[in-house]
Short mmCIF file of C-alpha atoms and ligand atoms in Angstrom, two decimals:
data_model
loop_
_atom_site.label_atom_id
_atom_site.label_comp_id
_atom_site.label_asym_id
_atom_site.label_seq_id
_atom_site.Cartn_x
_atom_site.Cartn_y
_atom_site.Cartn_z
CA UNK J 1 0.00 0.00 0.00
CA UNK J 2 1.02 3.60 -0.85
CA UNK J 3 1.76 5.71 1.85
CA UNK J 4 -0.28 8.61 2.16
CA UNK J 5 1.21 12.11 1.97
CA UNK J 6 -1.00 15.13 3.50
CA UNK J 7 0.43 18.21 2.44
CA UNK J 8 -1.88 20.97 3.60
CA UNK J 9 -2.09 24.22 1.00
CA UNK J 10 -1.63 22.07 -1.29
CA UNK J 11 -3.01 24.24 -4.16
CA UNK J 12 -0.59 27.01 -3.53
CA UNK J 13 2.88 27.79 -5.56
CA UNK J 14 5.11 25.12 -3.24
CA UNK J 15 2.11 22.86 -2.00
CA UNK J 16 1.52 22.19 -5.50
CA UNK J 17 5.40 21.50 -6.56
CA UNK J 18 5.08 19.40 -3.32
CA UNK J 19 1.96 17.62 -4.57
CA UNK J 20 3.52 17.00 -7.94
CA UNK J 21 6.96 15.47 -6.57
CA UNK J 22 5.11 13.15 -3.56
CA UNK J 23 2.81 11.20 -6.53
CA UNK J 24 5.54 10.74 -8.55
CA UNK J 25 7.14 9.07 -6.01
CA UNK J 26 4.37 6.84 -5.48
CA UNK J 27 2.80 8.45 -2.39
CA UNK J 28 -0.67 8.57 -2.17
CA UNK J 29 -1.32 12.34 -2.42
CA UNK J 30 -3.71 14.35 -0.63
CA UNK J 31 -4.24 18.24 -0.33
CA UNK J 32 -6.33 20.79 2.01
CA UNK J 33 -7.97 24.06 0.86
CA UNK J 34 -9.36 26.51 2.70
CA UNK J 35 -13.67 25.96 2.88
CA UNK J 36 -14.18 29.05 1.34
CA UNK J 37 -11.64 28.31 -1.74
CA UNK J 38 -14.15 28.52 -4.70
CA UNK J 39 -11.56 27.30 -7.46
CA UNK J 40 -10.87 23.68 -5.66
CA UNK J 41 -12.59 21.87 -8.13
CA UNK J 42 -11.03 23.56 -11.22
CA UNK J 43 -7.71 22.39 -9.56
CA UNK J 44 -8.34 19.28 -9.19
CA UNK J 45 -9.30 19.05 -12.38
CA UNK J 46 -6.22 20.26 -14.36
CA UNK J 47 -4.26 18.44 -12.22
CA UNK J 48 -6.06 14.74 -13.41
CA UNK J 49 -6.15 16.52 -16.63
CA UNK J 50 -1.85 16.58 -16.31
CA UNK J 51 -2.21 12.81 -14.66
CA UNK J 52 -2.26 13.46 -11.17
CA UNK J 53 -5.46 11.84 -9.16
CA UNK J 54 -4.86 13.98 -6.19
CA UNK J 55 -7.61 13.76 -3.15
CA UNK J 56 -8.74 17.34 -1.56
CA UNK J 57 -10.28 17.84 1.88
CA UNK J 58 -11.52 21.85 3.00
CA UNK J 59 -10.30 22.05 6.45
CA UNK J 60 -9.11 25.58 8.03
CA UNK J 61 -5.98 24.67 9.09
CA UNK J 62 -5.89 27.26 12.19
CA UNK J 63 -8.98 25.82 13.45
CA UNK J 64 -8.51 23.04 15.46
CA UNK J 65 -12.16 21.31 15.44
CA UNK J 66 -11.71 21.48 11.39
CA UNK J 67 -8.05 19.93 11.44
CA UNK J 68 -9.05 17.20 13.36
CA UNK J 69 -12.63 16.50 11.09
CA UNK J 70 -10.60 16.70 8.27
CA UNK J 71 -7.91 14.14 9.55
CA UNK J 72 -10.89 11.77 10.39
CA UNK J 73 -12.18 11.72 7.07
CA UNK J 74 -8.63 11.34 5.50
CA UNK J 75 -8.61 8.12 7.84
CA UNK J 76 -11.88 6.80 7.13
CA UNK J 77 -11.95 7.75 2.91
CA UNK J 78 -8.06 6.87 1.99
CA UNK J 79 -6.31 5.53 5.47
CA UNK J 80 -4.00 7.07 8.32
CA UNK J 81 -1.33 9.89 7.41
CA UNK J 82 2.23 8.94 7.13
CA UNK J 83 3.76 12.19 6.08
CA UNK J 84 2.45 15.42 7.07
CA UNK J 85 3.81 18.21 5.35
CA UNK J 86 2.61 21.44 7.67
CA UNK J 87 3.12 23.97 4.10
CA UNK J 88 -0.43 26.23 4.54
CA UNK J 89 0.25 29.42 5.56
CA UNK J 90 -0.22 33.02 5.07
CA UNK J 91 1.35 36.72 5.06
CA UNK J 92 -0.21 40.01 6.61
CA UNK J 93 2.85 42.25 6.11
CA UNK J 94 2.94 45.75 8.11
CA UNK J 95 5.41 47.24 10.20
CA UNK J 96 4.89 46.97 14.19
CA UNK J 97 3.70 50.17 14.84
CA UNK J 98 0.25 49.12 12.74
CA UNK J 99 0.22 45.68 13.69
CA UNK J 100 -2.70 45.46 15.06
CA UNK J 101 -4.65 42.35 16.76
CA UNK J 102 -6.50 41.16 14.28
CA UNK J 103 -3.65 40.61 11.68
CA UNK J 104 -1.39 39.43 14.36
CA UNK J 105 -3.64 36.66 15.29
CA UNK J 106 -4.34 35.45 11.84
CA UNK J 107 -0.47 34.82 11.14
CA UNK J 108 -0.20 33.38 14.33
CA UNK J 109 -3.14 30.92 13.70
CA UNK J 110 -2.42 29.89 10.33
CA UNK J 111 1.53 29.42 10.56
CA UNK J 112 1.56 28.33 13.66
CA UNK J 113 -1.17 27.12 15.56
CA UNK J 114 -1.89 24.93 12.29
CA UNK J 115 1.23 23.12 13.33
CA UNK J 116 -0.48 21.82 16.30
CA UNK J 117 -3.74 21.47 15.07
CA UNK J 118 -2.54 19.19 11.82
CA UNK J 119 0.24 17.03 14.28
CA UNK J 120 -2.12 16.63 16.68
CA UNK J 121 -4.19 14.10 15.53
CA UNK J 122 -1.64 12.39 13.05
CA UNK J 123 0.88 12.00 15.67
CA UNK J 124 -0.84 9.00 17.77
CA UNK J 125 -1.02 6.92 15.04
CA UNK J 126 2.29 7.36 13.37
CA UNK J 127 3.57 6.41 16.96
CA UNK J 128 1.72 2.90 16.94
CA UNK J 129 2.61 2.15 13.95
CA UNK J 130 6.24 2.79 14.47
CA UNK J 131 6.70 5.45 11.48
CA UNK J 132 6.12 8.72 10.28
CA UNK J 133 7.44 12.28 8.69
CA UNK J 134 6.74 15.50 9.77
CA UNK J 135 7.70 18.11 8.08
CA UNK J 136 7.20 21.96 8.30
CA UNK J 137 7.43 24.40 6.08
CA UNK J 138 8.75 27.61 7.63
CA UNK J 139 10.69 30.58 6.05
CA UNK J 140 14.55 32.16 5.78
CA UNK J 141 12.44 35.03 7.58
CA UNK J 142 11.41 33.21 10.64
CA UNK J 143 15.17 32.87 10.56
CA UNK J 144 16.60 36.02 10.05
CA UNK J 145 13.31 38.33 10.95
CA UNK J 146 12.21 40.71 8.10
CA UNK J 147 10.95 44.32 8.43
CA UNK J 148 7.19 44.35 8.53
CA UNK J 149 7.07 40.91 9.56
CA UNK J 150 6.88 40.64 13.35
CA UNK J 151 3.73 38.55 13.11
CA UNK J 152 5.47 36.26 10.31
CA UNK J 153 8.92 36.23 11.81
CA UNK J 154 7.49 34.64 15.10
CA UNK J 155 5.01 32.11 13.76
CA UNK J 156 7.47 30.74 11.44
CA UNK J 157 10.59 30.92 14.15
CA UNK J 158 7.98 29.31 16.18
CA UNK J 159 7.63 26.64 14.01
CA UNK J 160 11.39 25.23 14.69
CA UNK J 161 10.67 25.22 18.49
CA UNK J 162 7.82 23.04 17.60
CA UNK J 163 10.16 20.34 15.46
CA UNK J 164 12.79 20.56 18.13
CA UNK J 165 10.56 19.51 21.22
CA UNK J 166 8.71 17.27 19.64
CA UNK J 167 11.62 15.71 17.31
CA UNK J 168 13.20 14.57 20.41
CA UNK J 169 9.44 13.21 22.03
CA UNK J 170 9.31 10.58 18.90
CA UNK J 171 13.02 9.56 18.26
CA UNK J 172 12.88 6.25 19.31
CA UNK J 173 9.39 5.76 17.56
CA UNK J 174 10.54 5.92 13.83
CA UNK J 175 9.23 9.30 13.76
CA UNK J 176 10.66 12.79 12.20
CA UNK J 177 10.08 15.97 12.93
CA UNK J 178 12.09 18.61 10.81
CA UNK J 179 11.75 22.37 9.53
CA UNK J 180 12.40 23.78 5.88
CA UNK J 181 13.67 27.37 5.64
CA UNK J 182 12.99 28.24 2.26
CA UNK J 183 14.32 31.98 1.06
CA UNK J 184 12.47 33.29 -2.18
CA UNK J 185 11.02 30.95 -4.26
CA UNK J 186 9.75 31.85 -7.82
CA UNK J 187 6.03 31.05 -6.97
CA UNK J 188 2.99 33.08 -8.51
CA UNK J 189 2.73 34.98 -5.28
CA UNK J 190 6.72 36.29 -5.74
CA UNK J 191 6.70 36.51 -9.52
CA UNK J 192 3.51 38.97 -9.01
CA UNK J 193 6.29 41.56 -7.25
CA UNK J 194 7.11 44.09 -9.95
CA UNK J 195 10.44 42.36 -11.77
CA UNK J 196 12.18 46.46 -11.33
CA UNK J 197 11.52 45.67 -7.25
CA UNK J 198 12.58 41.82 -8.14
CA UNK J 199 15.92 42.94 -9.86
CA UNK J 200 16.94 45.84 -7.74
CA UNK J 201 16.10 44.34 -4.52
CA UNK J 202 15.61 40.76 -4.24
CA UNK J 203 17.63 39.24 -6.58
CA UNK J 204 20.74 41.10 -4.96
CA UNK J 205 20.08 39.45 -1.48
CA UNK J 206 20.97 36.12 -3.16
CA UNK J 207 24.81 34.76 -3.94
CA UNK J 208 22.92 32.63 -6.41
CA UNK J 209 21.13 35.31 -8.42
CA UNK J 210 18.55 34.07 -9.15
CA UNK J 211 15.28 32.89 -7.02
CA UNK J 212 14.62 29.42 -5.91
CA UNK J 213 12.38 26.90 -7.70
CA UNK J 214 9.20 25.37 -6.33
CA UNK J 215 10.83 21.93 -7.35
CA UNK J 216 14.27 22.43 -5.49
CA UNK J 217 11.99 22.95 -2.26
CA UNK J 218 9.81 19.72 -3.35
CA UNK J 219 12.90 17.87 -3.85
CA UNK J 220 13.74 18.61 -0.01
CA UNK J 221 10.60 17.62 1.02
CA UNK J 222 10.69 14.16 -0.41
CA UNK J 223 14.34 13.74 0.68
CA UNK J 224 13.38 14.60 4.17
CA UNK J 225 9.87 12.03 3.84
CA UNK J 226 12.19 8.94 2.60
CA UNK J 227 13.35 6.17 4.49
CA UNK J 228 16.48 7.20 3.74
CA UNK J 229 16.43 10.40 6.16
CA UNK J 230 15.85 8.30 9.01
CA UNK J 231 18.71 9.67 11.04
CA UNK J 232 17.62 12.86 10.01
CA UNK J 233 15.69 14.44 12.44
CA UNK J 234 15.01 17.87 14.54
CA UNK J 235 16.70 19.59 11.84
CA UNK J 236 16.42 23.31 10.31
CA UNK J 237 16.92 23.12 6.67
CA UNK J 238 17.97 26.23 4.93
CA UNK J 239 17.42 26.29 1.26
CA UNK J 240 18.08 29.96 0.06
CA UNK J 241 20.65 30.47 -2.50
CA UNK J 242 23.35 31.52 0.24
CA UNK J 243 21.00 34.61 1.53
CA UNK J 244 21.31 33.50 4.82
CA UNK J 245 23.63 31.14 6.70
CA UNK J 246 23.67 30.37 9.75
P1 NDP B 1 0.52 30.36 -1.44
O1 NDP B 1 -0.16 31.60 -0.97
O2 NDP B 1 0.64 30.11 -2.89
O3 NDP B 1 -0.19 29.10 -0.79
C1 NDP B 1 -0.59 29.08 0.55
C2 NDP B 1 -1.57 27.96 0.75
O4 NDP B 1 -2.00 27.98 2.12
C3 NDP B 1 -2.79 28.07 -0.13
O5 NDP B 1 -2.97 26.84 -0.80
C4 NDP B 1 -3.93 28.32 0.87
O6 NDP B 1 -5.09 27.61 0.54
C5 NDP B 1 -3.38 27.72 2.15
N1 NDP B 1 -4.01 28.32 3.32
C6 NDP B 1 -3.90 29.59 3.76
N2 NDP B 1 -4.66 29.76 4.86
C7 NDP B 1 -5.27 28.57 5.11
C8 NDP B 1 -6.16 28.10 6.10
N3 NDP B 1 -6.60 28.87 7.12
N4 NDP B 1 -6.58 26.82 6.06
C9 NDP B 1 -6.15 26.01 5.06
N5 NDP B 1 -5.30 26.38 4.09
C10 NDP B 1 -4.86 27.65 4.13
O7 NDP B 1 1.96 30.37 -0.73
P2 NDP B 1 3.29 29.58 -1.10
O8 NDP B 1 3.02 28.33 -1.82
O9 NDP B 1 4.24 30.54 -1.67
O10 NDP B 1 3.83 29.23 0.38
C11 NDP B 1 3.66 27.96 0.99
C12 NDP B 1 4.38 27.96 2.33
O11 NDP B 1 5.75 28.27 2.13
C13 NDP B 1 3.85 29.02 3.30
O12 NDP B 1 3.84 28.50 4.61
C14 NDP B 1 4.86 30.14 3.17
O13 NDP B 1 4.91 30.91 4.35
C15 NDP B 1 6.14 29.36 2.93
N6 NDP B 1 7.19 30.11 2.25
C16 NDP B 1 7.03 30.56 0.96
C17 NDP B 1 8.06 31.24 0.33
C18 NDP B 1 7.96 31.75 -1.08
O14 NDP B 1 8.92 32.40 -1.54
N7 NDP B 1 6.90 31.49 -1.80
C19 NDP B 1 9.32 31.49 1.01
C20 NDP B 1 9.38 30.96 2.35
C21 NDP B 1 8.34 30.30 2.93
P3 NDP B 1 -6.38 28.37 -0.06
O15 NDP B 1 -5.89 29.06 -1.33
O16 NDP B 1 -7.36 27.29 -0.28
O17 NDP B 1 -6.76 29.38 1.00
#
């Protein structure tokens, strides 16, 4: 039997690279979208129209009540998650002095809180049955901090505190916990920031030159799920084109 591969925001510029790389690998793929995400179906579509059979669940990620409804049904329709990649998440960009509640909460939910509400009720099982792969997607900036970010910054730093505490919980259970720092990655969202800002601004940041692909980050991802990265585990994985080392 395949195992099955949950990568939540799976419809987004990296879920989807993610999505892509897992089923060719044989996993058995299957994606979250937000309830209220009215173009779910026309995904889903193109993708079986490109070959992929990919299996989509709504579930609001910083809710907990959804995450663990969702998970059920995952359990019940296709069978228990082995690999949970933690990828949905969100930016609300403004500098501290008009942060206000509202947008600080809604980062904090949906980067992090999502961590525990998705682990949560995977974890158990992956326990029992002596193997599993968690893996979450956090961000060079969560690294590094970034100006308007404070909300982003701590939710995604908070992420690695997450993998570290519970990496060493599940050692001896055949279960991995690890972080991915990605730096700018040429997804729709980035490619939609004027190329003048792009070339005078971004692009400089990074030894390499040039911004990351969607597929290098996928490629990490499956790495990290294999039975080869067994020893691998509590890790921060920076993959950034030499912006920031650490
Ligand atoms: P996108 O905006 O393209 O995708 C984000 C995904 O998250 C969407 O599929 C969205 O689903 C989902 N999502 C957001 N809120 C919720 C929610 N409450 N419940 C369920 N799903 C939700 O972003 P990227 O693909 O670029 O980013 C993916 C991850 O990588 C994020 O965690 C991001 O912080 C991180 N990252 C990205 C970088 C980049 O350069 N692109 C760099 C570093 C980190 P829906 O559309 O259905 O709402």
């Amino acid at each position: 039997m395949a195992r099955v591969a949950l990568v939540t925001g799976g419809m987004g510029g990296l879920g989807e690279a993610i999505c892509i790389k897992m089923a060719a690998l044989g996993y058995q793929v299957v994606t979250t979208y937000s309830p209220g995400n009215t173009k779910a179906q026309d995904w889903l579509a193109s993708m079986e129209s490109q070959g992929y059979k990919f299996k989509a669940y709504p579930c609001d990620v910083s809710d907990y009540d959804s995450a663990v409804a969702c998970i059920n049904k995952i359990a019940e329709e296709i069978g228990p998650v082995d690999v949970l990649v933690n990828n949905a998440g969100i930016t609300r960009d403004m500098t501290f002095k008009k942060m206000d509640k509202v947008n600080w909460d809604a980062v904090m939910k949906t980067n992090l809180d999502s961590v525990f509400n998705m682990t949560k009720p995977v974890c158990d099982g992956m326990l029992e049955r002596g193997w599993g792969r968690i893996i979450n997607i956090s961000s060079v900036n969560g690294q590094k901090g970034a100006f308007g970010q404070t909300n982003y910054s701590a939710a995604k730093a908070g992420m690695h505190g997450f993998t570290k505490a519970l990496a060493l919980e599940v050692a001896r259970k055949g279960v991995t916990v690890n972080t991915i720092s990605p730096g700018y990655i040429g997804t729709k969202m980035v490619m939609a920031i004027p190329s003048e800002v792009l070339e005078s601004k971004i692009i400089p940041q990074i030894p390499m030159g040039r911004l990351g692909k969607p597929e290098e980050v996928a490629g990490l991802v499956a790495y990290l799920a294999s039975d080869e990265a067994a020893f691998l585990t509590g890790a921060n994985i920076a993959i950034n084109g030499g912006q920031h080392m650490h």
